[in-house]
C-alpha cells in the first residue's frame, strides 16, 4: 500500500517522513498522479462546449468521474452530484442558495460545538441576512453530541441541522442516521459535512436519507481544489443558482436569463476538469480496496496509538467517543502545541497544531490549540512508534 504513494518515501530534515497530517490533506497514489499528468499531456481541452475531439474526450472523462462519485455515494442520479472546489464551497452553496431562498426571520439553524468553521460561518452569514439565528448543539466532555439537547432544540422553527459526520479534531463519528430521522420528524433538513468521514467510512446517502452531503477530493486521496456537493434532486431543482456565468445558463437575454438543468445550474465557469477526473480515479482506486480490512487496520492503529500516548506522563487526549475515526488530538502538559509540533517536525513527523479551524471547540476545552495526529490507510504501527518517541523527546526537552 505505502509503495503506491511516492511522497511517503521522502526524507524531511534528513529523517524518514512520518506523515500524520491526513486530516488536512491525504497523499496521492501514483494512479491519481498519472491520471493528472495524462490529462494535461493527452487531452487538455475545455468541456461541454467544444465540438472537437479533445473536448469530447475531456467531457466524457469528466462526466464519467461524476458517475463514479454517484456510485461512491450510492445516490440515485449523477446530476445530484455537483462538483465544487471543496467542502467549504459546497456548504457555502447550500447556505447561500438554499438558505437565501428558504430562511426567514425567526427561523433557526442548528450546528454543533465541534463544527469546523466552514460549517459555522456560512450559516452565520446567511442567518444575519435573513433574520434567522444559528443555535449551538453542545457536546459532552468526551466529545459526543448531546442528543437529548437536540430533541429539546428541534421545533418547527428549525429549518436546517448542519453537522459534521466525523469531527476533524475529536474523530467522533456522529450518529448520522439517528440525527436525520429526528430532524426530519420535525420538518428540518440535514446537511452533513463529510470531509473527514469520506476517507474512513463508506457513505450511502440514500440509506442515510440525508438532504445534502459535502466532501473534499484531497482528503480521499484525490487532487486539491475539487469537492462534491450531493443534494436531493427536488431540493437542488428548487434552489436558485449560487453563481452566474458561463456553462450554467440555458439562454441569456437582457430581458431574462434561464438556467441549465442540473447539475450545470450550479457549475458556473470552466470547472477544475483535471480535479474532477483525478477525484474519479481516486474513488475508483478506493472502491477496489477491502473496506472491512481497512476499517480493522485503522481501528488497530487508533487503539494502539491511544494506548501508547496515554502511557506518556502529562499527555491528555481529547475525544473519547465510543465511535471514532483515526484521529488523535492531544496536549502535553506544560507545553505549547506549536513547540511540540516543531520538535516533531525536526524528527520528520508531520502533525497539525493549532485550533484546527474549530475555535468554539477549543474554547469548550479551554485551550488555544491542540496537537493532532490523523492517520490514513497507508500509516502503520511504526508511524505510531515514531510519534510516541517524538512526543517523549518533546516532553524531555520542554517540560
CSV table of C-alpha atoms in Angstrom, one decimal:
chain,number,residue,atom,x,y,z
A,1,UNK,CA,0.0,0.0,0.0
A,2,UNK,CA,2.7,2.5,1.0
A,3,UNK,CA,4.6,1.9,-2.2
A,4,UNK,CA,1.7,3.3,-4.2
A,5,UNK,CA,2.3,6.7,-2.6
A,6,UNK,CA,5.5,8.3,-3.9
A,7,UNK,CA,5.7,11.1,-1.4
A,8,UNK,CA,5.9,8.7,1.6
A,9,UNK,CA,9.4,7.8,0.5
A,10,UNK,CA,10.7,11.3,1.1
A,11,UNK,CA,13.0,12.4,3.9
A,12,UNK,CA,12.4,15.6,5.8
A,13,UNK,CA,15.2,17.2,7.9
A,14,UNK,CA,17.3,14.1,6.9
A,15,UNK,CA,14.7,11.9,8.6
A,16,UNK,CA,12.3,9.4,7.0
A,17,UNK,CA,8.9,11.1,6.6
A,18,UNK,CA,6.2,10.1,9.0
A,19,UNK,CA,3.1,11.7,7.6
A,20,UNK,CA,0.3,12.1,10.2
A,21,UNK,CA,-1.5,15.2,8.8
A,22,UNK,CA,-4.0,13.3,6.8
A,23,UNK,CA,-6.9,15.2,8.3
A,24,UNK,CA,-5.6,18.3,6.5
A,25,UNK,CA,-4.8,16.5,3.2
A,26,UNK,CA,-4.1,13.0,2.2
A,27,UNK,CA,-1.2,11.9,-0.1
A,28,UNK,CA,-2.0,10.8,-3.6
A,29,UNK,CA,-1.4,7.3,-5.1
A,30,UNK,CA,0.6,7.0,-8.3
A,31,UNK,CA,-2.5,6.2,-10.2
A,32,UNK,CA,-4.0,9.6,-9.4
A,33,UNK,CA,-0.8,11.4,-10.2
A,34,UNK,CA,-0.6,9.5,-13.6
A,35,UNK,CA,-4.2,10.5,-14.4
A,36,UNK,CA,-3.5,14.2,-13.8
A,37,UNK,CA,-0.3,14.1,-16.0
A,38,UNK,CA,-2.1,12.1,-18.7
A,39,UNK,CA,-4.9,14.7,-18.9
A,40,UNK,CA,-2.6,17.6,-19.4
A,41,UNK,CA,-0.4,15.6,-21.7
A,42,UNK,CA,-3.0,14.0,-23.9
A,43,UNK,CA,-6.5,15.5,-23.7
A,44,UNK,CA,-6.3,19.0,-22.2
A,45,UNK,CA,-9.4,20.9,-23.5
A,46,UNK,CA,-12.4,22.7,-22.2
A,47,UNK,CA,-15.5,20.5,-21.6
A,48,UNK,CA,-19.2,20.5,-22.7
A,49,UNK,CA,-18.8,23.4,-25.2
A,50,UNK,CA,-16.4,22.1,-27.8
A,51,UNK,CA,-17.3,20.1,-31.0
A,52,UNK,CA,-13.7,18.9,-31.5
A,53,UNK,CA,-12.3,15.6,-30.5
A,54,UNK,CA,-10.2,16.7,-27.5
A,55,UNK,CA,-13.2,18.5,-25.9
A,56,UNK,CA,-15.4,15.4,-26.4
A,57,UNK,CA,-12.7,13.2,-24.8
A,58,UNK,CA,-12.3,15.6,-21.8
A,59,UNK,CA,-16.1,15.9,-21.4
A,60,UNK,CA,-16.5,12.1,-21.4
A,61,UNK,CA,-13.8,11.7,-18.8
A,62,UNK,CA,-15.2,14.4,-16.6
A,63,UNK,CA,-18.8,13.1,-16.7
A,64,UNK,CA,-17.5,9.6,-16.1
A,65,UNK,CA,-16.0,10.9,-12.9
A,66,UNK,CA,-19.3,12.3,-11.9
A,67,UNK,CA,-20.9,8.9,-12.3
A,68,UNK,CA,-18.1,7.4,-10.2
A,69,UNK,CA,-18.9,9.9,-7.4
A,70,UNK,CA,-22.6,8.9,-7.7
A,71,UNK,CA,-21.8,5.3,-7.3
A,72,UNK,CA,-19.4,6.0,-4.4
A,73,UNK,CA,-22.2,7.8,-2.5
A,74,UNK,CA,-25.0,5.4,-3.8
A,75,UNK,CA,-27.0,8.4,-5.0
A,76,UNK,CA,-30.0,8.0,-7.3
A,77,UNK,CA,-28.8,10.3,-10.1
A,78,UNK,CA,-25.5,11.6,-11.4
A,79,UNK,CA,-27.0,15.1,-11.7
A,80,UNK,CA,-27.4,15.2,-7.9
A,81,UNK,CA,-23.5,15.4,-7.8
A,82,UNK,CA,-22.3,18.9,-8.0
A,83,UNK,CA,-18.6,19.5,-8.4
A,84,UNK,CA,-17.3,22.3,-6.2
A,85,UNK,CA,-13.9,23.4,-5.2
A,86,UNK,CA,-14.2,21.5,-1.9
A,87,UNK,CA,-16.3,21.1,1.2
A,88,UNK,CA,-16.2,24.7,2.1
A,89,UNK,CA,-17.6,25.8,-1.3
A,90,UNK,CA,-20.2,23.0,-1.1
A,91,UNK,CA,-21.5,24.2,2.3
A,92,UNK,CA,-21.5,27.8,1.2
A,93,UNK,CA,-23.5,26.8,-1.9
A,94,UNK,CA,-26.3,25.4,0.4
A,95,UNK,CA,-26.1,28.2,2.9
A,96,UNK,CA,-26.3,30.9,0.2
A,97,UNK,CA,-28.6,29.3,-2.4
A,98,UNK,CA,-30.9,27.2,-0.2
A,99,UNK,CA,-30.6,29.4,2.9
A,100,UNK,CA,-31.1,32.6,1.0
A,101,UNK,CA,-34.3,31.3,-0.5
A,102,UNK,CA,-35.7,29.5,2.4
A,103,UNK,CA,-34.6,31.0,5.7
A,104,UNK,CA,-36.8,33.8,7.2
A,105,UNK,CA,-37.0,35.9,10.3
A,106,UNK,CA,-37.3,33.7,13.4
A,107,UNK,CA,-36.0,30.5,11.7
A,108,UNK,CA,-33.2,28.5,13.2
A,109,UNK,CA,-30.2,26.5,12.0
A,110,UNK,CA,-28.6,24.0,14.4
A,111,UNK,CA,-24.8,23.4,14.3
A,112,UNK,CA,-22.7,21.8,17.0
A,113,UNK,CA,-19.8,22.8,19.2
A,114,UNK,CA,-17.5,20.5,17.3
A,115,UNK,CA,-18.0,22.0,13.8
A,116,UNK,CA,-15.3,23.2,11.5
A,117,UNK,CA,-15.5,26.9,10.8
A,118,UNK,CA,-16.7,26.1,7.3
A,119,UNK,CA,-19.9,24.7,8.8
A,120,UNK,CA,-20.5,27.6,11.1
A,121,UNK,CA,-19.6,30.9,9.3
A,122,UNK,CA,-21.7,30.3,6.1
A,123,UNK,CA,-24.7,29.8,8.3
A,124,UNK,CA,-24.0,32.9,10.4
A,125,UNK,CA,-23.7,35.0,7.2
A,126,UNK,CA,-27.0,33.9,5.7
A,127,UNK,CA,-28.8,34.0,9.1
A,128,UNK,CA,-27.7,37.6,9.6
A,129,UNK,CA,-29.0,38.5,6.1
A,130,UNK,CA,-32.3,36.7,6.6
A,131,UNK,CA,-33.0,37.5,10.2
A,132,UNK,CA,-32.6,33.8,11.3
A,133,UNK,CA,-30.4,32.5,14.1
A,134,UNK,CA,-27.7,29.8,14.5
A,135,UNK,CA,-28.1,27.6,17.6
A,136,UNK,CA,-25.4,25.6,19.2
A,137,UNK,CA,-25.9,21.9,19.9
A,138,UNK,CA,-23.5,21.2,22.8
A,139,UNK,CA,-21.3,18.2,23.3
A,140,UNK,CA,-20.2,16.1,26.3
A,141,UNK,CA,-16.6,16.4,27.7
A,142,UNK,CA,-15.9,13.1,26.0
A,143,UNK,CA,-16.7,14.7,22.6
A,144,UNK,CA,-20.2,13.3,21.8
A,145,UNK,CA,-23.3,15.2,20.8
A,146,UNK,CA,-25.9,15.7,23.5
A,147,UNK,CA,-28.7,14.0,21.7
A,148,UNK,CA,-31.2,14.8,24.4
A,149,UNK,CA,-30.5,18.5,23.8
A,150,UNK,CA,-31.0,18.0,20.1
A,151,UNK,CA,-34.5,16.7,20.9
A,152,UNK,CA,-35.2,19.7,23.0
A,153,UNK,CA,-33.9,22.1,20.4
A,154,UNK,CA,-35.9,20.7,17.4
A,155,UNK,CA,-39.1,22.6,16.6
A,156,UNK,CA,-41.0,24.0,13.7
A,157,UNK,CA,-38.6,26.9,13.8
A,158,UNK,CA,-35.6,24.7,12.9
A,159,UNK,CA,-35.2,24.6,9.1
A,160,UNK,CA,-31.7,23.1,8.9
A,161,UNK,CA,-29.5,20.8,11.0
A,162,UNK,CA,-25.9,21.2,9.7
A,163,UNK,CA,-23.4,18.8,11.5
A,164,UNK,CA,-20.1,17.1,10.8
A,165,UNK,CA,-20.3,13.4,10.1
A,166,UNK,CA,-16.8,12.9,11.6
A,167,UNK,CA,-15.1,15.6,13.8
A,168,UNK,CA,-11.9,16.8,12.4
A,169,UNK,CA,-10.5,17.3,15.9
A,170,UNK,CA,-12.0,14.7,18.1
A,171,UNK,CA,-12.5,11.9,15.5
A,172,UNK,CA,-16.1,11.4,16.8
A,173,UNK,CA,-18.3,9.6,14.3
A,174,UNK,CA,-21.7,11.1,14.9
A,175,UNK,CA,-24.9,9.0,14.6
A,176,UNK,CA,-25.9,10.4,11.3
A,177,UNK,CA,-28.9,8.3,10.6
A,178,UNK,CA,-30.4,8.9,14.0
A,179,UNK,CA,-29.8,12.7,13.7
A,180,UNK,CA,-31.5,12.7,10.3
A,181,UNK,CA,-34.5,10.8,11.5
A,182,UNK,CA,-35.0,13.1,14.4
A,183,UNK,CA,-34.6,16.3,12.3
A,184,UNK,CA,-37.0,15.0,9.6
A,185,UNK,CA,-39.6,14.2,12.2
A,186,UNK,CA,-39.7,18.0,12.8
A,187,UNK,CA,-39.6,19.0,9.2
A,188,UNK,CA,-36.0,20.1,9.2
A,189,UNK,CA,-33.4,19.3,6.5
A,190,UNK,CA,-30.0,17.9,7.3
A,191,UNK,CA,-26.6,18.8,5.8
A,192,UNK,CA,-23.6,16.6,6.7
A,193,UNK,CA,-20.1,17.8,6.4
A,194,UNK,CA,-18.4,14.6,5.3
A,195,UNK,CA,-14.9,16.0,4.8
A,196,UNK,CA,-13.4,13.8,7.5
A,197,UNK,CA,-15.9,10.9,7.0
A,198,UNK,CA,-15.2,10.3,3.3
A,199,UNK,CA,-11.6,8.9,3.9
A,200,UNK,CA,-12.7,6.5,6.6
A,201,UNK,CA,-16.4,5.5,6.1
A,202,UNK,CA,-18.4,4.1,3.2
A,203,UNK,CA,-21.1,6.7,2.6
A,204,UNK,CA,-24.6,5.8,1.4
A,205,UNK,CA,-26.7,8.9,1.0
A,206,UNK,CA,-29.9,7.0,0.3
A,207,UNK,CA,-29.6,4.8,3.3
A,208,UNK,CA,-28.9,7.8,5.4
A,209,UNK,CA,-31.7,9.8,3.7
A,210,UNK,CA,-29.5,12.9,4.1
A,211,UNK,CA,-30.6,16.0,2.2
A,212,UNK,CA,-27.1,17.4,1.5
A,213,UNK,CA,-23.7,15.8,1.8
A,214,UNK,CA,-20.4,17.6,1.2
A,215,UNK,CA,-16.8,16.3,1.0
A,216,UNK,CA,-13.4,17.3,-0.5
A,217,UNK,CA,-11.4,15.4,-3.0
A,218,UNK,CA,-8.0,16.0,-1.5
A,219,UNK,CA,-8.9,14.2,1.7
A,220,UNK,CA,-9.8,11.0,-0.2
A,221,UNK,CA,-6.5,10.7,-2.0
A,222,UNK,CA,-7.6,12.9,-4.9
A,223,UNK,CA,-6.4,16.3,-6.1
A,224,UNK,CA,-6.8,19.6,-4.2
A,225,UNK,CA,-9.3,22.2,-5.4
A,226,UNK,CA,-12.2,19.8,-6.1
A,227,UNK,CA,-15.1,18.6,-4.0
A,228,UNK,CA,-18.6,17.4,-4.2
A,229,UNK,CA,-22.0,18.5,-3.0
A,230,UNK,CA,-24.7,15.9,-3.1
A,231,UNK,CA,-28.3,17.2,-2.8
A,232,UNK,CA,-31.6,15.5,-3.3
A,233,UNK,CA,-32.9,16.3,-6.8
A,234,UNK,CA,-36.0,18.1,-5.7
A,235,UNK,CA,-34.1,20.4,-3.4
A,236,UNK,CA,-31.4,21.3,-6.0
A,237,UNK,CA,-34.1,21.9,-8.6
A,238,UNK,CA,-35.9,24.3,-6.3
A,239,UNK,CA,-32.7,26.2,-5.3
A,240,UNK,CA,-31.6,29.3,-7.3
A,241,UNK,CA,-28.0,29.3,-8.7
A,242,UNK,CA,-25.2,30.1,-6.4
A,243,UNK,CA,-23.1,31.9,-9.1
A,244,UNK,CA,-23.7,33.2,-12.5
A,245,UNK,CA,-21.6,32.9,-15.7
A,246,UNK,CA,-20.9,30.6,-18.5
A,247,UNK,CA,-22.0,26.9,-18.6
A,248,UNK,CA,-24.8,27.3,-16.1
A,249,UNK,CA,-27.3,29.0,-18.5
A,250,UNK,CA,-29.9,27.9,-20.9
A,251,UNK,CA,-30.5,31.2,-22.6
A,252,UNK,CA,-29.3,34.8,-21.8
A,253,UNK,CA,-31.1,37.9,-23.0
A,254,UNK,CA,-31.1,41.4,-21.4
A,255,UNK,CA,-34.7,40.8,-20.6
A,256,UNK,CA,-34.3,37.5,-18.9
A,257,UNK,CA,-31.9,34.6,-18.3
A,258,UNK,CA,-33.0,31.0,-17.9
A,259,UNK,CA,-30.7,28.4,-16.4
A,260,UNK,CA,-29.4,25.0,-17.4
A,261,UNK,CA,-30.7,21.8,-15.9
A,262,UNK,CA,-28.9,20.0,-13.0
A,263,UNK,CA,-26.0,19.7,-12.4
A,264,UNK,CA,-24.9,22.5,-14.6
A,265,UNK,CA,-27.1,25.2,-13.0
A,266,UNK,CA,-24.6,25.2,-10.1
A,267,UNK,CA,-21.3,24.8,-12.0
A,268,UNK,CA,-20.7,28.3,-13.5
A,269,UNK,CA,-17.5,28.8,-15.5
A,270,UNK,CA,-14.7,26.4,-16.5
A,271,UNK,CA,-14.5,23.8,-13.7
A,272,UNK,CA,-11.5,22.1,-12.3
A,273,UNK,CA,-11.6,19.5,-15.0
A,274,UNK,CA,-8.5,17.6,-14.1
A,275,UNK,CA,-9.5,17.7,-10.4
A,276,UNK,CA,-12.8,16.1,-11.2
A,277,UNK,CA,-11.1,13.4,-13.3
A,278,UNK,CA,-8.5,12.8,-10.6
A,279,UNK,CA,-11.1,12.5,-8.0
A,280,UNK,CA,-12.9,9.9,-10.0
A,281,UNK,CA,-9.7,7.9,-10.3
A,282,UNK,CA,-9.1,8.2,-6.6
A,283,UNK,CA,-12.6,6.9,-5.7
A,284,UNK,CA,-12.3,4.1,-8.2
A,285,UNK,CA,-9.0,3.1,-6.6
A,286,UNK,CA,-10.6,3.3,-3.1
A,287,UNK,CA,-13.5,1.2,-4.2
A,288,UNK,CA,-11.2,-1.6,-5.1
A,289,UNK,CA,-9.9,-2.0,-1.6
A,290,UNK,CA,-11.3,-4.2,1.1
A,291,UNK,CA,-13.4,-1.9,3.2
A,292,UNK,CA,-13.6,-4.2,6.2
A,293,UNK,CA,-9.9,-4.8,6.2
A,294,UNK,CA,-9.2,-1.1,6.0
A,295,UNK,CA,-11.6,-0.4,8.9
A,296,UNK,CA,-9.9,-3.1,11.0
A,297,UNK,CA,-6.5,-1.7,10.2
A,298,UNK,CA,-7.5,1.9,11.1
A,299,UNK,CA,-9.1,0.7,14.4
A,300,UNK,CA,-5.9,-1.2,15.3
A,301,UNK,CA,-3.9,2.0,14.6
A,302,UNK,CA,-6.3,4.1,16.7
A,303,UNK,CA,-6.3,1.7,19.6
A,304,UNK,CA,-2.5,1.2,19.5
A,305,UNK,CA,-1.8,5.0,19.3
A,306,UNK,CA,-4.3,5.8,22.0
A,307,UNK,CA,-2.8,3.3,24.4
A,308,UNK,CA,0.8,4.4,23.6
A,309,UNK,CA,0.1,8.2,24.0
A,310,UNK,CA,-1.9,7.7,27.2
A,311,UNK,CA,1.1,6.0,28.7
A,312,UNK,CA,3.2,9.2,28.4
A,313,UNK,CA,3.1,11.2,31.6
A,314,UNK,CA,1.4,14.5,31.0
A,315,UNK,CA,-0.5,13.7,27.8
A,316,UNK,CA,-4.2,14.4,27.6
A,317,UNK,CA,-6.2,13.0,24.6
A,318,UNK,CA,-9.3,14.9,23.6
A,319,UNK,CA,-12.2,12.9,22.2
A,320,UNK,CA,-13.4,9.7,23.9
A,321,UNK,CA,-16.4,8.8,21.8
A,322,UNK,CA,-17.4,5.2,21.5
A,323,UNK,CA,-17.2,5.5,17.7
A,324,UNK,CA,-14.1,7.3,16.5
A,325,UNK,CA,-12.2,7.7,13.2
A,326,UNK,CA,-8.4,7.5,13.2
A,327,UNK,CA,-7.8,11.0,14.6
A,328,UNK,CA,-6.0,11.8,17.9
A,329,UNK,CA,-5.8,15.3,19.3
A,330,UNK,CA,-3.8,15.8,22.4
A,331,UNK,CA,-1.9,18.2,24.7
A,332,UNK,CA,1.4,17.7,26.6
A,333,UNK,CA,1.1,19.4,30.0
A,334,UNK,CA,3.3,22.4,30.4
A,335,UNK,CA,4.0,22.8,26.7
A,336,UNK,CA,2.5,24.8,23.8
A,337,UNK,CA,1.2,22.7,20.9
A,338,UNK,CA,3.3,24.7,18.4
A,339,UNK,CA,6.5,23.8,20.3
A,340,UNK,CA,5.6,20.1,20.3
A,341,UNK,CA,4.8,20.3,16.6
A,342,UNK,CA,8.1,22.0,15.9
A,343,UNK,CA,10.1,19.3,17.6
A,344,UNK,CA,8.2,16.5,15.8
A,345,UNK,CA,8.8,18.3,12.5
A,346,UNK,CA,12.6,18.2,13.1
A,347,UNK,CA,12.2,14.4,13.5
A,348,UNK,CA,10.4,14.2,10.2
A,349,UNK,CA,7.0,13.7,11.8
A,350,UNK,CA,4.2,15.8,10.2
A,351,UNK,CA,1.3,16.6,12.5
A,352,UNK,CA,-1.1,19.6,12.7
A,353,UNK,CA,-1.0,22.1,15.5
A,354,UNK,CA,-3.4,25.0,16.4
A,355,UNK,CA,-7.1,25.4,16.7
A,356,UNK,CA,-7.8,23.3,13.6
A,357,UNK,CA,-10.5,25.8,12.3
A,358,UNK,CA,-12.6,24.8,15.3
A,359,UNK,CA,-12.2,27.7,17.8
A,360,UNK,CA,-15.6,27.2,19.5
A,361,UNK,CA,-14.4,23.6,20.3
A,362,UNK,CA,-11.1,25.0,21.6
A,363,UNK,CA,-13.0,27.4,23.8
A,364,UNK,CA,-15.1,24.5,25.1
A,365,UNK,CA,-11.9,22.7,26.2
A,366,UNK,CA,-10.3,25.9,27.4
A,367,UNK,CA,-7.2,25.7,25.2
A,368,UNK,CA,-5.9,27.8,22.4
A,369,UNK,CA,-4.9,24.7,20.4
A,370,UNK,CA,-4.0,21.0,20.3
A,371,UNK,CA,-1.6,18.7,18.5
A,372,UNK,CA,-3.4,16.5,16.0
A,373,UNK,CA,-2.2,13.2,14.6
A,374,UNK,CA,-4.5,12.0,11.9
A,375,UNK,CA,-3.9,8.6,10.2
A,376,UNK,CA,-4.7,7.2,6.8
A,377,UNK,CA,-4.8,3.7,5.4
A,378,UNK,CA,-1.1,3.8,4.5
A,379,UNK,CA,0.0,4.5,8.0
A,380,UNK,CA,1.3,1.7,10.3
A,381,UNK,CA,2.4,0.9,13.8
A,382,UNK,CA,5.9,2.1,13.0
A,383,UNK,CA,4.5,5.5,12.4
A,384,UNK,CA,2.8,5.4,15.7
A,385,UNK,CA,6.0,4.4,17.4
A,386,UNK,CA,7.8,7.3,15.8
A,387,UNK,CA,5.2,9.7,17.0
A,388,UNK,CA,5.3,8.3,20.6
A,389,UNK,CA,9.1,8.6,20.6
A,390,UNK,CA,8.8,12.2,19.3
A,391,UNK,CA,6.4,13.2,22.0
A,392,UNK,CA,8.6,11.6,24.7
A,393,UNK,CA,11.5,13.6,23.3
A,394,UNK,CA,9.4,16.8,23.3
A,395,UNK,CA,8.5,16.1,26.9
A,396,UNK,CA,12.2,15.7,27.9
A,397,UNK,CA,13.0,19.0,26.2
A,398,UNK,CA,10.1,21.2,27.1
A,399,UNK,CA,8.7,20.0,30.5
